[in-house]
Amino acid sequence: MSASLATARADFPALHQEINGNPLVFLDSAASAQQPRSVIDTVAHYQQADHANVHRGVHTLSHRATEAYEGARDRIQAFINAASRSEIVLTSGTTESVNLVAQSFCRSKISARDKILVTQLEHHSNFVPWQLVCEQTGAQLVVSPITDNGELDLDALQANMTDDVVLLAVGHVSNALGTINPLKKIIGWAKERDITVFVDGAQGVPHTSIDVQELGCDFYAFSGHKMFGPTGTGVLYGREALLEDMPPWQGGGDMILEVRLDGTVFNELPYKFEAGTPNISGVIGLGAAVDYLQAIGMDKVAAHEKELLAYLTSSLAAIEGIRLVGTAANKASVQSFMLDDIHPHDLGTILDHQGVAIRTGHHCAMPVMEHFGLPGTARASLGLYNNHDDVDRLVAAVEKARQVFA
Amino acid sequence: MSAATKMTTDELRELYRDLILDHAKAPRHFGKLEHTTHSAQGINPLCGDKLSLYLDIDSDGNIRDAAFEGSGCAISVASASLLTDTVIGLSTAAAEKTFADVTAQIAGQADDAVDLGKLHALEGVREFPARVKCATLAWHALHAAIQQQNTAASTE
């Protein structure tokens, strides 16, 4: 397919509408990104012409559905440069991917003597599943702190990598603050100490090219809907040797080779972890989203967003009464902020009234908000389709909010 | 979108009326009571707004005093502030009636014959469905407190 950054905005039908009488400005892609026409059409075509269950029938439709579904897995493998398609487990999203690793990898492996290390920068979905498995096993959850500009305290993180840490769970990019963590450095430290590394890449994949082999992480998880694909789709990349050793985490159809009255032989990778009929149409749509991103080029996306984020941040900073939350040196796509003493929800309503969609609240990252002593923030987040006009409209809408509350 | 449905600044001012902004910026009866007989928490899990409502109800079922504390948006804080202003001196039966009237009014199902006085300031929220729960949070806590459900009232 062909697609280009310069004309990308025209590819997204949802962006071309009015909200409350004003052209929509969509600055909430970190919560969920809009879908290009190619994804919408691919899903619609599948539903209209190719739908059947996968891996089951000998008939033509089942074959077509299986080809399209497995074809998406191959595209995803190439997109993140995994060594094998066996390493691409398709899930319902990042959240399921985290829970899978917590319950399958950790629960079978850890005891009360062990520790799981996370950071205060994490989204709840890279926090609560580890909390749960620690409660189940008696292991200790260690939370590594952040600094006042919203970066990981790397000295503390290194110090927290003790011999009894079994797994480190860390995000690639903070959803609340946009901080890009220095993954290669962190993974290097962890590997020196034999610590397994799980990376929550939900906010990384839509904004930068990923090479899991170069990163050297053990697991990398992400969601389809944050990368312009359908909701209810996600990926768990796991190193093959680790996945082979892990027990299944859900039982059901498709994850078995043979079921007898006295036991079951599990299917090979990656199907061992894919019980039940999967989200076939969603995954096929996710494959189309990967095609779209590859046609545009992730390096171009990253360069465009870097320039636009700098413009967003400087434009917001110039508004009287603005406090930027999250000022890390290396950031992607997100700027959180407060305006005077206006509660973020009030700001969100006033902006929506002018057609500007942002996220307000704790962004499923209450430990981050706790660090800053805030109940929540207003957050503008960028996707590849945003431009300078969007930022200018945001600034005008924020100025208007100051007038309403003056 | 037609001009008829285009939202105007007037609508925004309907939501953020002077009375609402005044109560949001300087909430009345904010804090704890010296003597609390009934209390409840209001929690909006969607946005994390959280407030505690305290009532001092005498043996005849009259509300002698009321106060609240917590954090939230302008709409939820102003609503709680207006609530405490309103219910002090009312019988619990009258306060329950006001709870029913206010929530009906915010839902757009109010009886026109009911005069809610300054509580009419809350009706602007009707045009903003995403904010209805902010306006009703404290009122659900009031209802829970009077019913002596000393657990958390939730908007969900």
Coordinates of C-alpha atoms in Angstrom, one line a residue:
Chain A
M1 CA 0.0 0.0 0.0
S2 CA 1.0 3.6 -0.3
A3 CA 0.6 6.2 2.4
S4 CA 2.5 9.4 3.2
L5 CA 2.8 11.5 6.3
A6 CA 2.0 14.7 4.3
T7 CA -1.5 13.4 3.4
A8 CA -2.0 11.1 6.4
R9 CA -4.7 13.3 8.0
A10 CA -7.0 12.7 5.0
D11 CA -6.7 8.9 5.6
F12 CA -8.6 9.1 9.0
P13 CA -12.3 9.6 8.5
A14 CA -13.1 10.3 12.1
L15 CA -10.9 13.4 12.1
H16 CA -13.1 15.1 9.6
Q17 CA -16.2 16.1 11.7
E18 CA -17.5 18.9 13.8
I19 CA -17.8 18.6 17.5
N20 CA -20.1 21.2 19.2
G21 CA -20.0 23.2 16.0
N22 CA -16.2 23.3 15.7
P23 CA -13.9 21.2 13.6
L24 CA -12.6 18.3 15.7
V25 CA -9.1 18.6 17.1
F26 CA -8.1 15.2 18.4
L27 CA -5.4 15.3 21.0
D28 CA -6.2 12.0 22.8
S29 CA -4.4 9.4 20.8
A30 CA -2.5 8.1 23.9
A31 CA -5.9 6.9 25.2
S32 CA -6.9 5.4 21.8
A33 CA -5.9 6.4 18.3
Q34 CA -8.2 6.9 15.4
Q35 CA -8.2 4.3 12.6
P36 CA -7.2 5.0 8.9
R37 CA -9.6 4.1 6.1
S38 CA -7.5 1.1 5.2
V39 CA -8.0 -0.5 8.6
I40 CA -11.7 0.2 8.6
D41 CA -12.1 -1.2 5.1
T42 CA -10.0 -4.3 5.8
V43 CA -12.1 -5.2 8.8
A44 CA -15.4 -4.5 6.8
H45 CA -14.2 -6.6 3.9
Y46 CA -13.3 -9.5 6.2
Q47 CA -16.7 -9.3 8.0
Q48 CA -18.5 -9.2 4.7
A49 CA -16.7 -11.8 2.7
D50 CA -14.1 -13.9 4.6
H51 CA -15.4 -14.6 8.1
A52 CA -15.2 -18.0 9.6
N53 CA -13.4 -19.5 12.5
V54 CA -9.7 -19.9 12.3
H55 CA -7.6 -23.1 12.5
R56 CA -10.7 -25.2 12.4
G57 CA -12.4 -25.8 9.1
V58 CA -11.4 -27.3 5.8
H59 CA -13.8 -25.0 3.9
T60 CA -12.7 -22.0 1.9
L61 CA -13.8 -19.3 4.3
S62 CA -12.0 -20.8 7.3
H63 CA -8.9 -21.0 5.1
R64 CA -9.2 -17.4 4.1
A65 CA -9.8 -16.3 7.7
T66 CA -6.8 -18.3 8.9
E67 CA -4.6 -17.0 6.1
A68 CA -5.5 -13.4 6.9
Y69 CA -5.2 -13.9 10.7
E70 CA -1.8 -15.6 10.5
G71 CA -0.7 -13.1 7.9
A72 CA -1.2 -10.4 10.5
R73 CA 1.0 -12.3 12.9
D74 CA 3.8 -12.4 10.3
R75 CA 3.5 -8.6 9.7
I76 CA 3.7 -7.9 13.4
Q77 CA 6.7 -10.2 13.7
A78 CA 8.5 -8.2 10.9
F79 CA 7.3 -4.9 12.4
I80 CA 9.1 -5.4 15.7
N81 CA 11.8 -7.7 14.3
A82 CA 11.1 -10.7 16.4
A83 CA 13.2 -13.7 15.6
S84 CA 10.3 -16.1 15.1
R85 CA 6.5 -16.0 14.6
S86 CA 6.3 -18.3 17.6
E87 CA 7.3 -15.4 19.7
I88 CA 4.2 -13.3 18.7
V89 CA 1.3 -14.2 21.1
L90 CA -1.9 -12.4 20.1
T91 CA -3.9 -11.1 23.1
S92 CA -6.8 -8.7 23.8
G93 CA -4.4 -5.9 24.6
T94 CA -1.4 -4.8 26.7
T95 CA -3.4 -5.5 29.8
E96 CA -3.9 -9.1 29.0
S97 CA -0.3 -9.4 27.9
V98 CA 0.9 -8.2 31.3
N99 CA -1.5 -10.5 33.2
L100 CA -0.3 -13.4 31.1
V101 CA 3.3 -12.9 32.0
A102 CA 2.4 -12.3 35.7
Q103 CA 0.3 -15.4 36.0
S104 CA 2.2 -17.8 33.7
F105 CA 5.8 -16.7 34.0
C106 CA 5.9 -15.3 37.5
R107 CA 3.4 -17.3 39.4
S108 CA 5.0 -20.6 38.6
K109 CA 8.5 -19.3 39.3
I110 CA 8.5 -17.0 42.3
S111 CA 8.2 -17.5 46.0
A112 CA 8.1 -15.4 49.2
R113 CA 11.9 -14.9 48.9
D114 CA 11.7 -13.2 45.6
K115 CA 11.0 -9.6 44.4
I116 CA 9.3 -8.1 41.4
L117 CA 10.6 -4.6 40.5
V118 CA 8.4 -2.0 38.9
T119 CA 8.6 1.8 38.7
Q120 CA 6.3 4.6 39.9
L121 CA 6.0 5.8 36.3
E122 CA 3.9 2.8 35.3
H123 CA 0.3 2.7 34.0
H124 CA -2.0 0.7 36.3
S125 CA -1.9 -2.2 33.9
N126 CA 1.8 -2.6 34.4
F127 CA 1.4 -2.3 38.2
V128 CA -1.7 -4.1 39.4
P129 CA -1.0 -7.5 37.8
W130 CA 2.4 -7.6 39.5
Q131 CA 0.8 -6.5 42.8
L132 CA -1.7 -9.4 42.4
V133 CA 0.9 -12.0 41.7
C134 CA 2.9 -10.8 44.7
E135 CA -0.1 -11.1 46.9
Q136 CA -0.7 -14.7 45.5
T137 CA 2.9 -15.8 46.1
G138 CA 4.1 -13.7 49.0
A139 CA 6.8 -12.2 46.9
Q140 CA 7.7 -8.5 47.5
L141 CA 6.8 -5.7 45.0
V142 CA 9.5 -3.1 44.9
V143 CA 8.5 0.3 43.4
S144 CA 11.4 2.3 42.0
P145 CA 11.0 6.1 42.4
I146 CA 10.8 8.9 39.8
T147 CA 12.3 12.4 39.8
D148 CA 10.4 15.7 39.8
N149 CA 10.7 16.2 36.1
G150 CA 9.1 12.8 35.6
E151 CA 12.1 10.6 34.8
L152 CA 13.1 7.3 36.4
D153 CA 15.6 7.8 39.1
L154 CA 18.2 5.6 37.4
D155 CA 20.6 5.4 40.4
A156 CA 17.7 4.1 42.6
L157 CA 16.6 1.7 39.8
Q158 CA 20.1 0.3 39.6
A159 CA 20.3 0.0 43.4
N160 CA 16.9 -1.8 43.4
M161 CA 18.2 -4.5 41.0
T162 CA 19.2 -6.8 43.8
D163 CA 19.9 -10.6 43.5
D164 CA 16.4 -11.5 44.7
V165 CA 14.7 -9.6 41.9
V166 CA 13.2 -12.1 39.4
L167 CA 11.6 -9.7 37.0
L168 CA 11.7 -6.0 36.2
A169 CA 8.6 -4.5 34.6
V170 CA 9.1 -1.1 33.0
G171 CA 7.3 1.0 30.5
H172 CA 8.9 2.2 27.2
V173 CA 7.1 5.6 27.2
S174 CA 5.1 7.0 30.1
N175 CA 1.4 7.4 29.1
A176 CA 0.9 10.2 31.7
L177 CA 4.0 12.2 31.2
G178 CA 5.5 11.1 27.8
T179 CA 8.9 10.2 29.3
I180 CA 11.0 7.9 27.1
N181 CA 12.9 5.5 29.3
P182 CA 16.5 4.6 28.4
L183 CA 15.6 1.0 27.8
K184 CA 18.8 -0.2 26.3
K185 CA 20.7 1.0 29.4
I186 CA 18.2 -0.4 31.8
I187 CA 17.9 -3.7 30.1
G188 CA 21.7 -3.9 30.0
W189 CA 21.9 -3.5 33.8
A190 CA 19.1 -6.0 34.3
K191 CA 20.8 -8.6 32.1
E192 CA 24.1 -8.3 34.0
R193 CA 22.1 -9.4 37.1
D194 CA 20.1 -12.1 35.3
I195 CA 16.8 -10.2 35.8
T196 CA 14.0 -11.0 33.3
V197 CA 12.8 -7.7 31.7
F198 CA 9.2 -7.1 30.7
V199 CA 8.5 -3.9 28.7
D200 CA 5.1 -2.2 28.5
G201 CA 5.4 -0.8 25.0
A202 CA 1.8 0.4 24.6
Q203 CA 3.0 4.0 24.2
G204 CA 6.2 3.2 22.4
V205 CA 5.0 1.3 19.3
P206 CA 2.8 4.1 17.9
H207 CA 5.6 6.6 18.0
T208 CA 9.0 5.0 17.2
S209 CA 10.4 2.0 15.4
I210 CA 10.9 -1.1 17.6
D211 CA 13.5 -3.9 17.3
V212 CA 13.0 -6.3 20.2
Q213 CA 16.2 -8.2 19.4
E214 CA 18.3 -5.0 19.5
L215 CA 16.6 -3.9 22.7
G216 CA 17.3 -7.3 24.3
C217 CA 14.2 -7.4 26.4
D218 CA 12.5 -10.7 27.3
F219 CA 9.0 -9.6 26.9
Y220 CA 7.5 -6.6 25.0
A221 CA 3.7 -5.9 25.1
F222 CA 1.5 -3.5 23.1
S223 CA -2.0 -2.7 22.1
G224 CA -3.6 -2.5 18.6
H225 CA -5.9 0.4 19.4
K226 CA -3.0 2.7 20.3
M227 CA -1.4 2.1 17.0
F228 CA -4.4 2.9 14.8
G229 CA -5.8 -0.6 14.8
P230 CA -9.0 -2.0 16.4
T231 CA -9.7 -2.2 20.1
G232 CA -9.5 -5.7 21.7
T233 CA -6.2 -6.6 20.0
G234 CA -2.8 -6.7 21.4
V235 CA 0.5 -8.5 21.3
L236 CA 2.9 -10.2 23.7
Y237 CA 6.3 -10.7 22.3
G238 CA 8.3 -13.2 24.4
R239 CA 11.6 -14.8 23.8
E240 CA 10.9 -18.3 22.5
A241 CA 12.9 -20.1 25.2
L242 CA 11.0 -18.4 28.0
L243 CA 7.6 -19.0 26.3
E244 CA 8.4 -22.7 25.8
D245 CA 9.0 -23.1 29.6
M246 CA 5.9 -21.2 30.7
P247 CA 2.7 -23.1 31.5
P248 CA -0.5 -22.1 29.7
W249 CA -2.5 -19.4 31.5
Q250 CA -5.9 -20.0 30.0
G251 CA -7.3 -23.4 29.0
G252 CA -9.7 -23.9 26.1
G253 CA -10.0 -24.7 22.4
D254 CA -7.1 -24.0 20.0
M255 CA -4.4 -24.2 22.8
I256 CA -4.4 -28.0 22.8
L257 CA -3.0 -30.8 20.6
E258 CA -4.8 -33.6 22.3
V259 CA -7.3 -33.7 25.1
R260 CA -7.8 -37.0 27.0
L261 CA -9.8 -37.9 30.0
D262 CA -6.7 -38.0 32.1
G263 CA -4.8 -35.0 30.7
T264 CA -4.0 -32.6 27.9
V265 CA -1.1 -32.1 25.5
F266 CA -0.7 -28.4 24.8
N267 CA -0.3 -26.9 21.4
E268 CA 2.9 -25.5 20.2
L269 CA 3.9 -21.8 20.4
P270 CA 2.3 -19.3 20.1
Y271 CA -1.0 -21.2 20.2
K272 CA -0.4 -22.6 23.7
F273 CA -1.3 -19.0 24.9
E274 CA -4.2 -18.4 22.6
A275 CA -7.2 -20.3 24.1
G276 CA -10.6 -19.9 22.4
T277 CA -11.7 -18.2 19.3
P278 CA -9.6 -15.1 18.9
N279 CA -10.5 -11.5 17.9
I280 CA -10.1 -12.5 14.2
S281 CA -11.4 -9.4 12.6
G282 CA -9.5 -7.2 15.0
V283 CA -6.2 -8.9 14.4
I284 CA -6.7 -8.7 10.7
G285 CA -7.3 -5.0 11.2
L286 CA -4.2 -4.7 13.3
G287 CA -2.3 -6.3 10.4
A288 CA -3.6 -3.5 8.1
A289 CA -2.5 -0.9 10.7
V290 CA 1.0 -2.3 10.6
D291 CA 0.9 -2.1 6.8
Y292 CA -0.1 1.5 7.1
L293 CA 2.6 2.4 9.6
Q294 CA 5.3 0.7 7.6
A295 CA 4.2 2.4 4.4
I296 CA 4.5 5.8 6.1
G297 CA 7.7 4.8 7.9
M298 CA 8.2 4.9 11.7
D299 CA 11.3 7.0 11.4
K300 CA 9.3 9.7 9.7
V301 CA 6.5 9.4 12.3
A302 CA 9.0 9.8 15.1
A303 CA 10.7 12.9 13.5
H304 CA 7.3 14.6 12.8
E305 CA 6.1 14.0 16.3
K306 CA 9.3 15.2 17.9
E307 CA 9.0 18.5 16.1
L308 CA 5.3 18.8 16.9
L309 CA 5.8 17.9 20.6
A310 CA 8.4 20.7 20.9
Y311 CA 5.9 23.1 19.4
L312 CA 3.1 21.8 21.7
T313 CA 5.3 22.2 24.8
S314 CA 6.6 25.6 24.0
S315 CA 3.1 26.9 23.0
L316 CA 1.6 25.6 26.2
A317 CA 4.4 27.0 28.3
A318 CA 3.8 30.5 26.9
I319 CA 0.3 30.6 28.3
E320 CA -0.1 32.5 31.6
G321 CA -1.0 30.2 34.5
I322 CA 0.2 27.0 32.8
R323 CA 2.2 24.5 34.8
L324 CA 3.8 21.7 32.7
V325 CA 3.8 18.3 34.4
G326 CA 6.4 16.0 33.1
T327 CA 9.5 17.8 31.7
A328 CA 11.9 14.9 31.0
A329 CA 14.7 15.6 28.6
N330 CA 13.6 12.8 26.3
K331 CA 9.9 12.6 25.6
A332 CA 7.4 11.4 23.1
S333 CA 3.9 12.6 22.1
V334 CA 2.5 13.6 25.4
Q335 CA 2.3 16.8 27.4
S336 CA 0.5 16.9 30.7
F337 CA -0.4 20.3 32.3
M338 CA -2.4 22.2 34.8
L339 CA -4.0 25.6 34.3
D340 CA -4.2 27.9 37.3
D341 CA -6.2 26.2 39.9
I342 CA -8.8 24.9 37.4
H343 CA -9.6 21.3 37.9
P344 CA -8.6 19.2 34.8
H345 CA -12.2 18.0 34.3
D346 CA -13.5 21.5 34.0
L347 CA -10.8 22.3 31.6
G348 CA -11.7 19.2 29.6
T349 CA -15.3 20.3 29.3
I350 CA -14.4 23.8 28.2
L351 CA -12.0 22.4 25.6
D352 CA -14.5 19.8 24.3
H353 CA -17.0 22.6 24.0
Q354 CA -14.6 24.1 21.4
G355 CA -14.1 20.8 19.6
V356 CA -10.8 20.0 21.3
A357 CA -10.5 16.5 22.7
I358 CA -7.9 15.9 25.4
R359 CA -7.7 13.4 28.3
T360 CA -8.3 14.6 31.8
G361 CA -7.8 12.8 35.1
H362 CA -5.3 10.4 36.5
H363 CA -4.6 8.6 33.2
C364 CA -4.6 5.2 35.0
A365 CA -1.4 6.3 36.6
M366 CA -2.4 7.2 40.1
P367 CA 1.1 6.5 41.6
V368 CA 2.5 9.2 39.1
M369 CA -0.1 11.7 40.2
E370 CA 0.7 10.9 43.8
H371 CA 4.3 11.9 43.2
F372 CA 3.2 15.3 41.9
G373 CA 0.5 15.7 44.6
L374 CA -2.2 16.1 41.9
P375 CA -5.6 14.5 41.6
G376 CA -5.1 14.4 37.8
T377 CA -3.8 16.5 34.9
A378 CA -5.0 17.7 31.5
R379 CA -3.1 15.7 28.9
A380 CA -2.7 16.5 25.2
S381 CA -1.3 13.6 23.2
L382 CA -0.2 13.5 19.6
G383 CA -0.6 11.0 16.8
L384 CA 1.0 11.0 13.4
Y385 CA -2.0 12.9 12.0
N386 CA -1.7 15.9 14.2
N387 CA -0.3 19.3 13.0
H388 CA 0.5 22.8 14.1
D389 CA -3.1 23.9 13.6
D390 CA -4.2 21.4 16.2
V391 CA -1.7 22.9 18.7
D392 CA -2.9 26.5 17.9
R393 CA -6.5 25.5 18.4
L394 CA -5.6 23.9 21.8
V395 CA -3.9 27.0 22.9
A396 CA -6.8 29.2 21.9
A397 CA -9.2 26.9 23.7
V398 CA -7.1 27.0 26.9
E399 CA -7.0 30.8 26.7
K400 CA -10.8 30.7 26.6
A401 CA -10.9 28.5 29.7
R402 CA -9.0 31.2 31.6
Q403 CA -11.6 33.7 30.6
V404 CA -14.5 31.5 31.8
F405 CA -12.8 31.0 35.1
A406 CA -11.5 34.5 35.4
Chain B
M1 CA -23.7 20.1 12.1
S2 CA -26.4 22.7 11.8
A3 CA -26.3 26.1 13.4
A4 CA -29.1 25.0 15.7
T5 CA -27.0 22.5 17.5
K6 CA -23.9 24.6 17.6
M7 CA -22.9 25.2 21.2
T8 CA -22.4 28.7 22.3
T9 CA -20.4 30.4 25.0
D10 CA -23.8 31.1 26.6
E11 CA -24.1 27.4 27.2
L12 CA -20.7 27.3 28.8
R13 CA -21.8 30.2 31.0
E14 CA -25.0 28.2 31.8
L15 CA -22.8 25.4 33.2
Y16 CA -20.2 27.7 34.9
R17 CA -22.6 30.3 36.3
D18 CA -21.3 32.9 38.7
L19 CA -22.9 31.1 41.6
I20 CA -21.3 27.8 40.7
L21 CA -17.8 29.4 40.3
D22 CA -18.3 31.3 43.6
H23 CA -19.1 28.1 45.5
A24 CA -16.3 26.2 43.7
K25 CA -13.7 28.8 44.6
A26 CA -14.9 29.4 48.1
P27 CA -16.9 26.3 49.2
R28 CA -19.1 26.8 52.2
H29 CA -19.1 24.4 55.2
F30 CA -15.8 22.8 54.0
G31 CA -14.2 20.6 56.6
K32 CA -15.3 18.3 59.4
L33 CA -18.0 18.8 62.0
E34 CA -17.4 18.8 65.7
H35 CA -20.3 16.3 66.1
T36 CA -21.2 14.0 63.3
T37 CA -24.0 11.5 63.6
H38 CA -24.2 10.4 59.9
S39 CA -21.7 10.4 57.2
A40 CA -21.0 9.0 53.8
Q41 CA -18.3 9.1 51.1
G42 CA -19.1 9.9 47.5
I43 CA -16.7 8.4 44.9
N44 CA -16.7 8.9 41.2
P45 CA -14.4 6.1 40.0
L46 CA -14.3 7.5 36.5
C47 CA -12.5 10.6 37.4
G48 CA -11.3 9.9 41.0
D49 CA -13.4 12.6 42.6
K50 CA -13.9 11.8 46.2
L51 CA -15.7 13.7 48.9
S52 CA -16.9 13.0 52.5
L53 CA -20.2 14.4 53.7
Y54 CA -20.8 14.8 57.4
L55 CA -24.3 15.4 59.0
D56 CA -25.3 16.2 62.5
I57 CA -28.9 14.9 62.8
D58 CA -30.8 15.4 66.1
S59 CA -33.2 12.9 67.7
D60 CA -36.2 14.5 65.9
G61 CA -34.6 13.8 62.6
N62 CA -33.6 17.4 61.8
I63 CA -30.2 18.3 60.3
R64 CA -28.5 20.6 62.7
D65 CA -25.3 20.9 60.7
A66 CA -23.6 19.7 57.6
A67 CA -20.1 19.8 56.2
F68 CA -18.0 18.2 53.5
E69 CA -14.4 17.8 52.5
G70 CA -12.6 16.2 49.6
S71 CA -11.4 17.2 46.1
G72 CA -13.1 17.4 42.8
C73 CA -13.9 19.6 39.9
A74 CA -15.8 22.9 40.1
I75 CA -19.1 21.3 39.5
S76 CA -18.8 18.6 42.2
V77 CA -17.4 21.0 44.8
A78 CA -20.0 23.7 44.0
S79 CA -22.7 21.1 44.2
A80 CA -21.5 19.9 47.6
S81 CA -21.2 23.4 48.9
L82 CA -24.8 24.3 47.7
L83 CA -26.0 21.1 49.3
T84 CA -24.6 21.8 52.7
D85 CA -26.0 25.4 52.5
T86 CA -29.4 23.9 51.6
V87 CA -29.9 21.0 54.0
I88 CA -28.9 22.7 57.3
G89 CA -32.2 23.1 59.2
L90 CA -34.1 20.7 57.0
S91 CA -35.7 17.5 58.3
T92 CA -34.2 14.4 56.9
A93 CA -37.5 13.8 55.0
A94 CA -37.3 17.3 53.4
A95 CA -33.6 16.7 52.6
E96 CA -34.5 13.4 50.9
K97 CA -37.2 15.2 48.9
T98 CA -34.6 17.8 47.8
F99 CA -32.2 15.0 46.8
A100 CA -35.0 13.5 44.6
D101 CA -35.9 16.9 43.2
V102 CA -32.3 17.9 42.4
T103 CA -31.4 14.6 40.8
A104 CA -34.6 14.7 38.7
Q105 CA -33.9 18.3 37.7
I106 CA -30.4 17.4 36.6
A107 CA -31.7 14.4 34.6
G108 CA -34.2 16.8 32.9
Q109 CA -37.2 15.2 34.6
A110 CA -38.1 17.9 37.0
D111 CA -41.5 18.9 38.0
D112 CA -41.9 22.6 37.0
A113 CA -43.9 23.2 40.1
V114 CA -40.9 22.5 42.4
D115 CA -39.0 25.6 43.2
L116 CA -35.4 24.7 44.0
G117 CA -34.2 28.2 44.6
K118 CA -30.5 28.6 44.1
L119 CA -30.1 24.9 43.4
H120 CA -31.4 25.8 39.9
A121 CA -27.8 26.9 39.3
L122 CA -27.0 23.2 38.8
E123 CA -29.4 22.7 35.9
G124 CA -26.9 23.9 33.3
V125 CA -25.2 20.5 33.7
R126 CA -28.1 19.0 31.7
E127 CA -26.5 20.0 28.4
F128 CA -23.2 18.3 29.5
P129 CA -24.0 14.6 29.9
A130 CA -20.4 13.8 30.7
R131 CA -20.6 16.0 33.8
V132 CA -24.0 14.9 35.3
K133 CA -22.2 12.6 37.7
C134 CA -20.1 15.4 39.0
A135 CA -23.2 17.4 39.9
T136 CA -25.0 14.5 41.6
L137 CA -22.1 13.0 43.6
A138 CA -22.6 14.9 46.8
W139 CA -26.4 14.3 46.6
H140 CA -25.9 10.6 46.4
A141 CA -23.7 10.8 49.5
L142 CA -26.4 12.8 51.3
H143 CA -28.9 10.1 50.5
A144 CA -26.5 7.4 51.7
A145 CA -25.7 9.2 54.9
I146 CA -29.3 9.8 55.8
Q147 CA -30.1 6.1 55.1
Q148 CA -27.1 5.4 57.4
Q149 CA -25.4 3.5 54.7
N150 CA -22.0 4.5 56.1
T151 CA -20.4 2.9 53.2
A152 CA -19.2 4.7 50.0
A153 CA -21.8 6.1 47.6
S154 CA -20.7 5.7 44.0
T155 CA -21.9 7.3 40.9
E156 CA -21.4 4.1 39.0

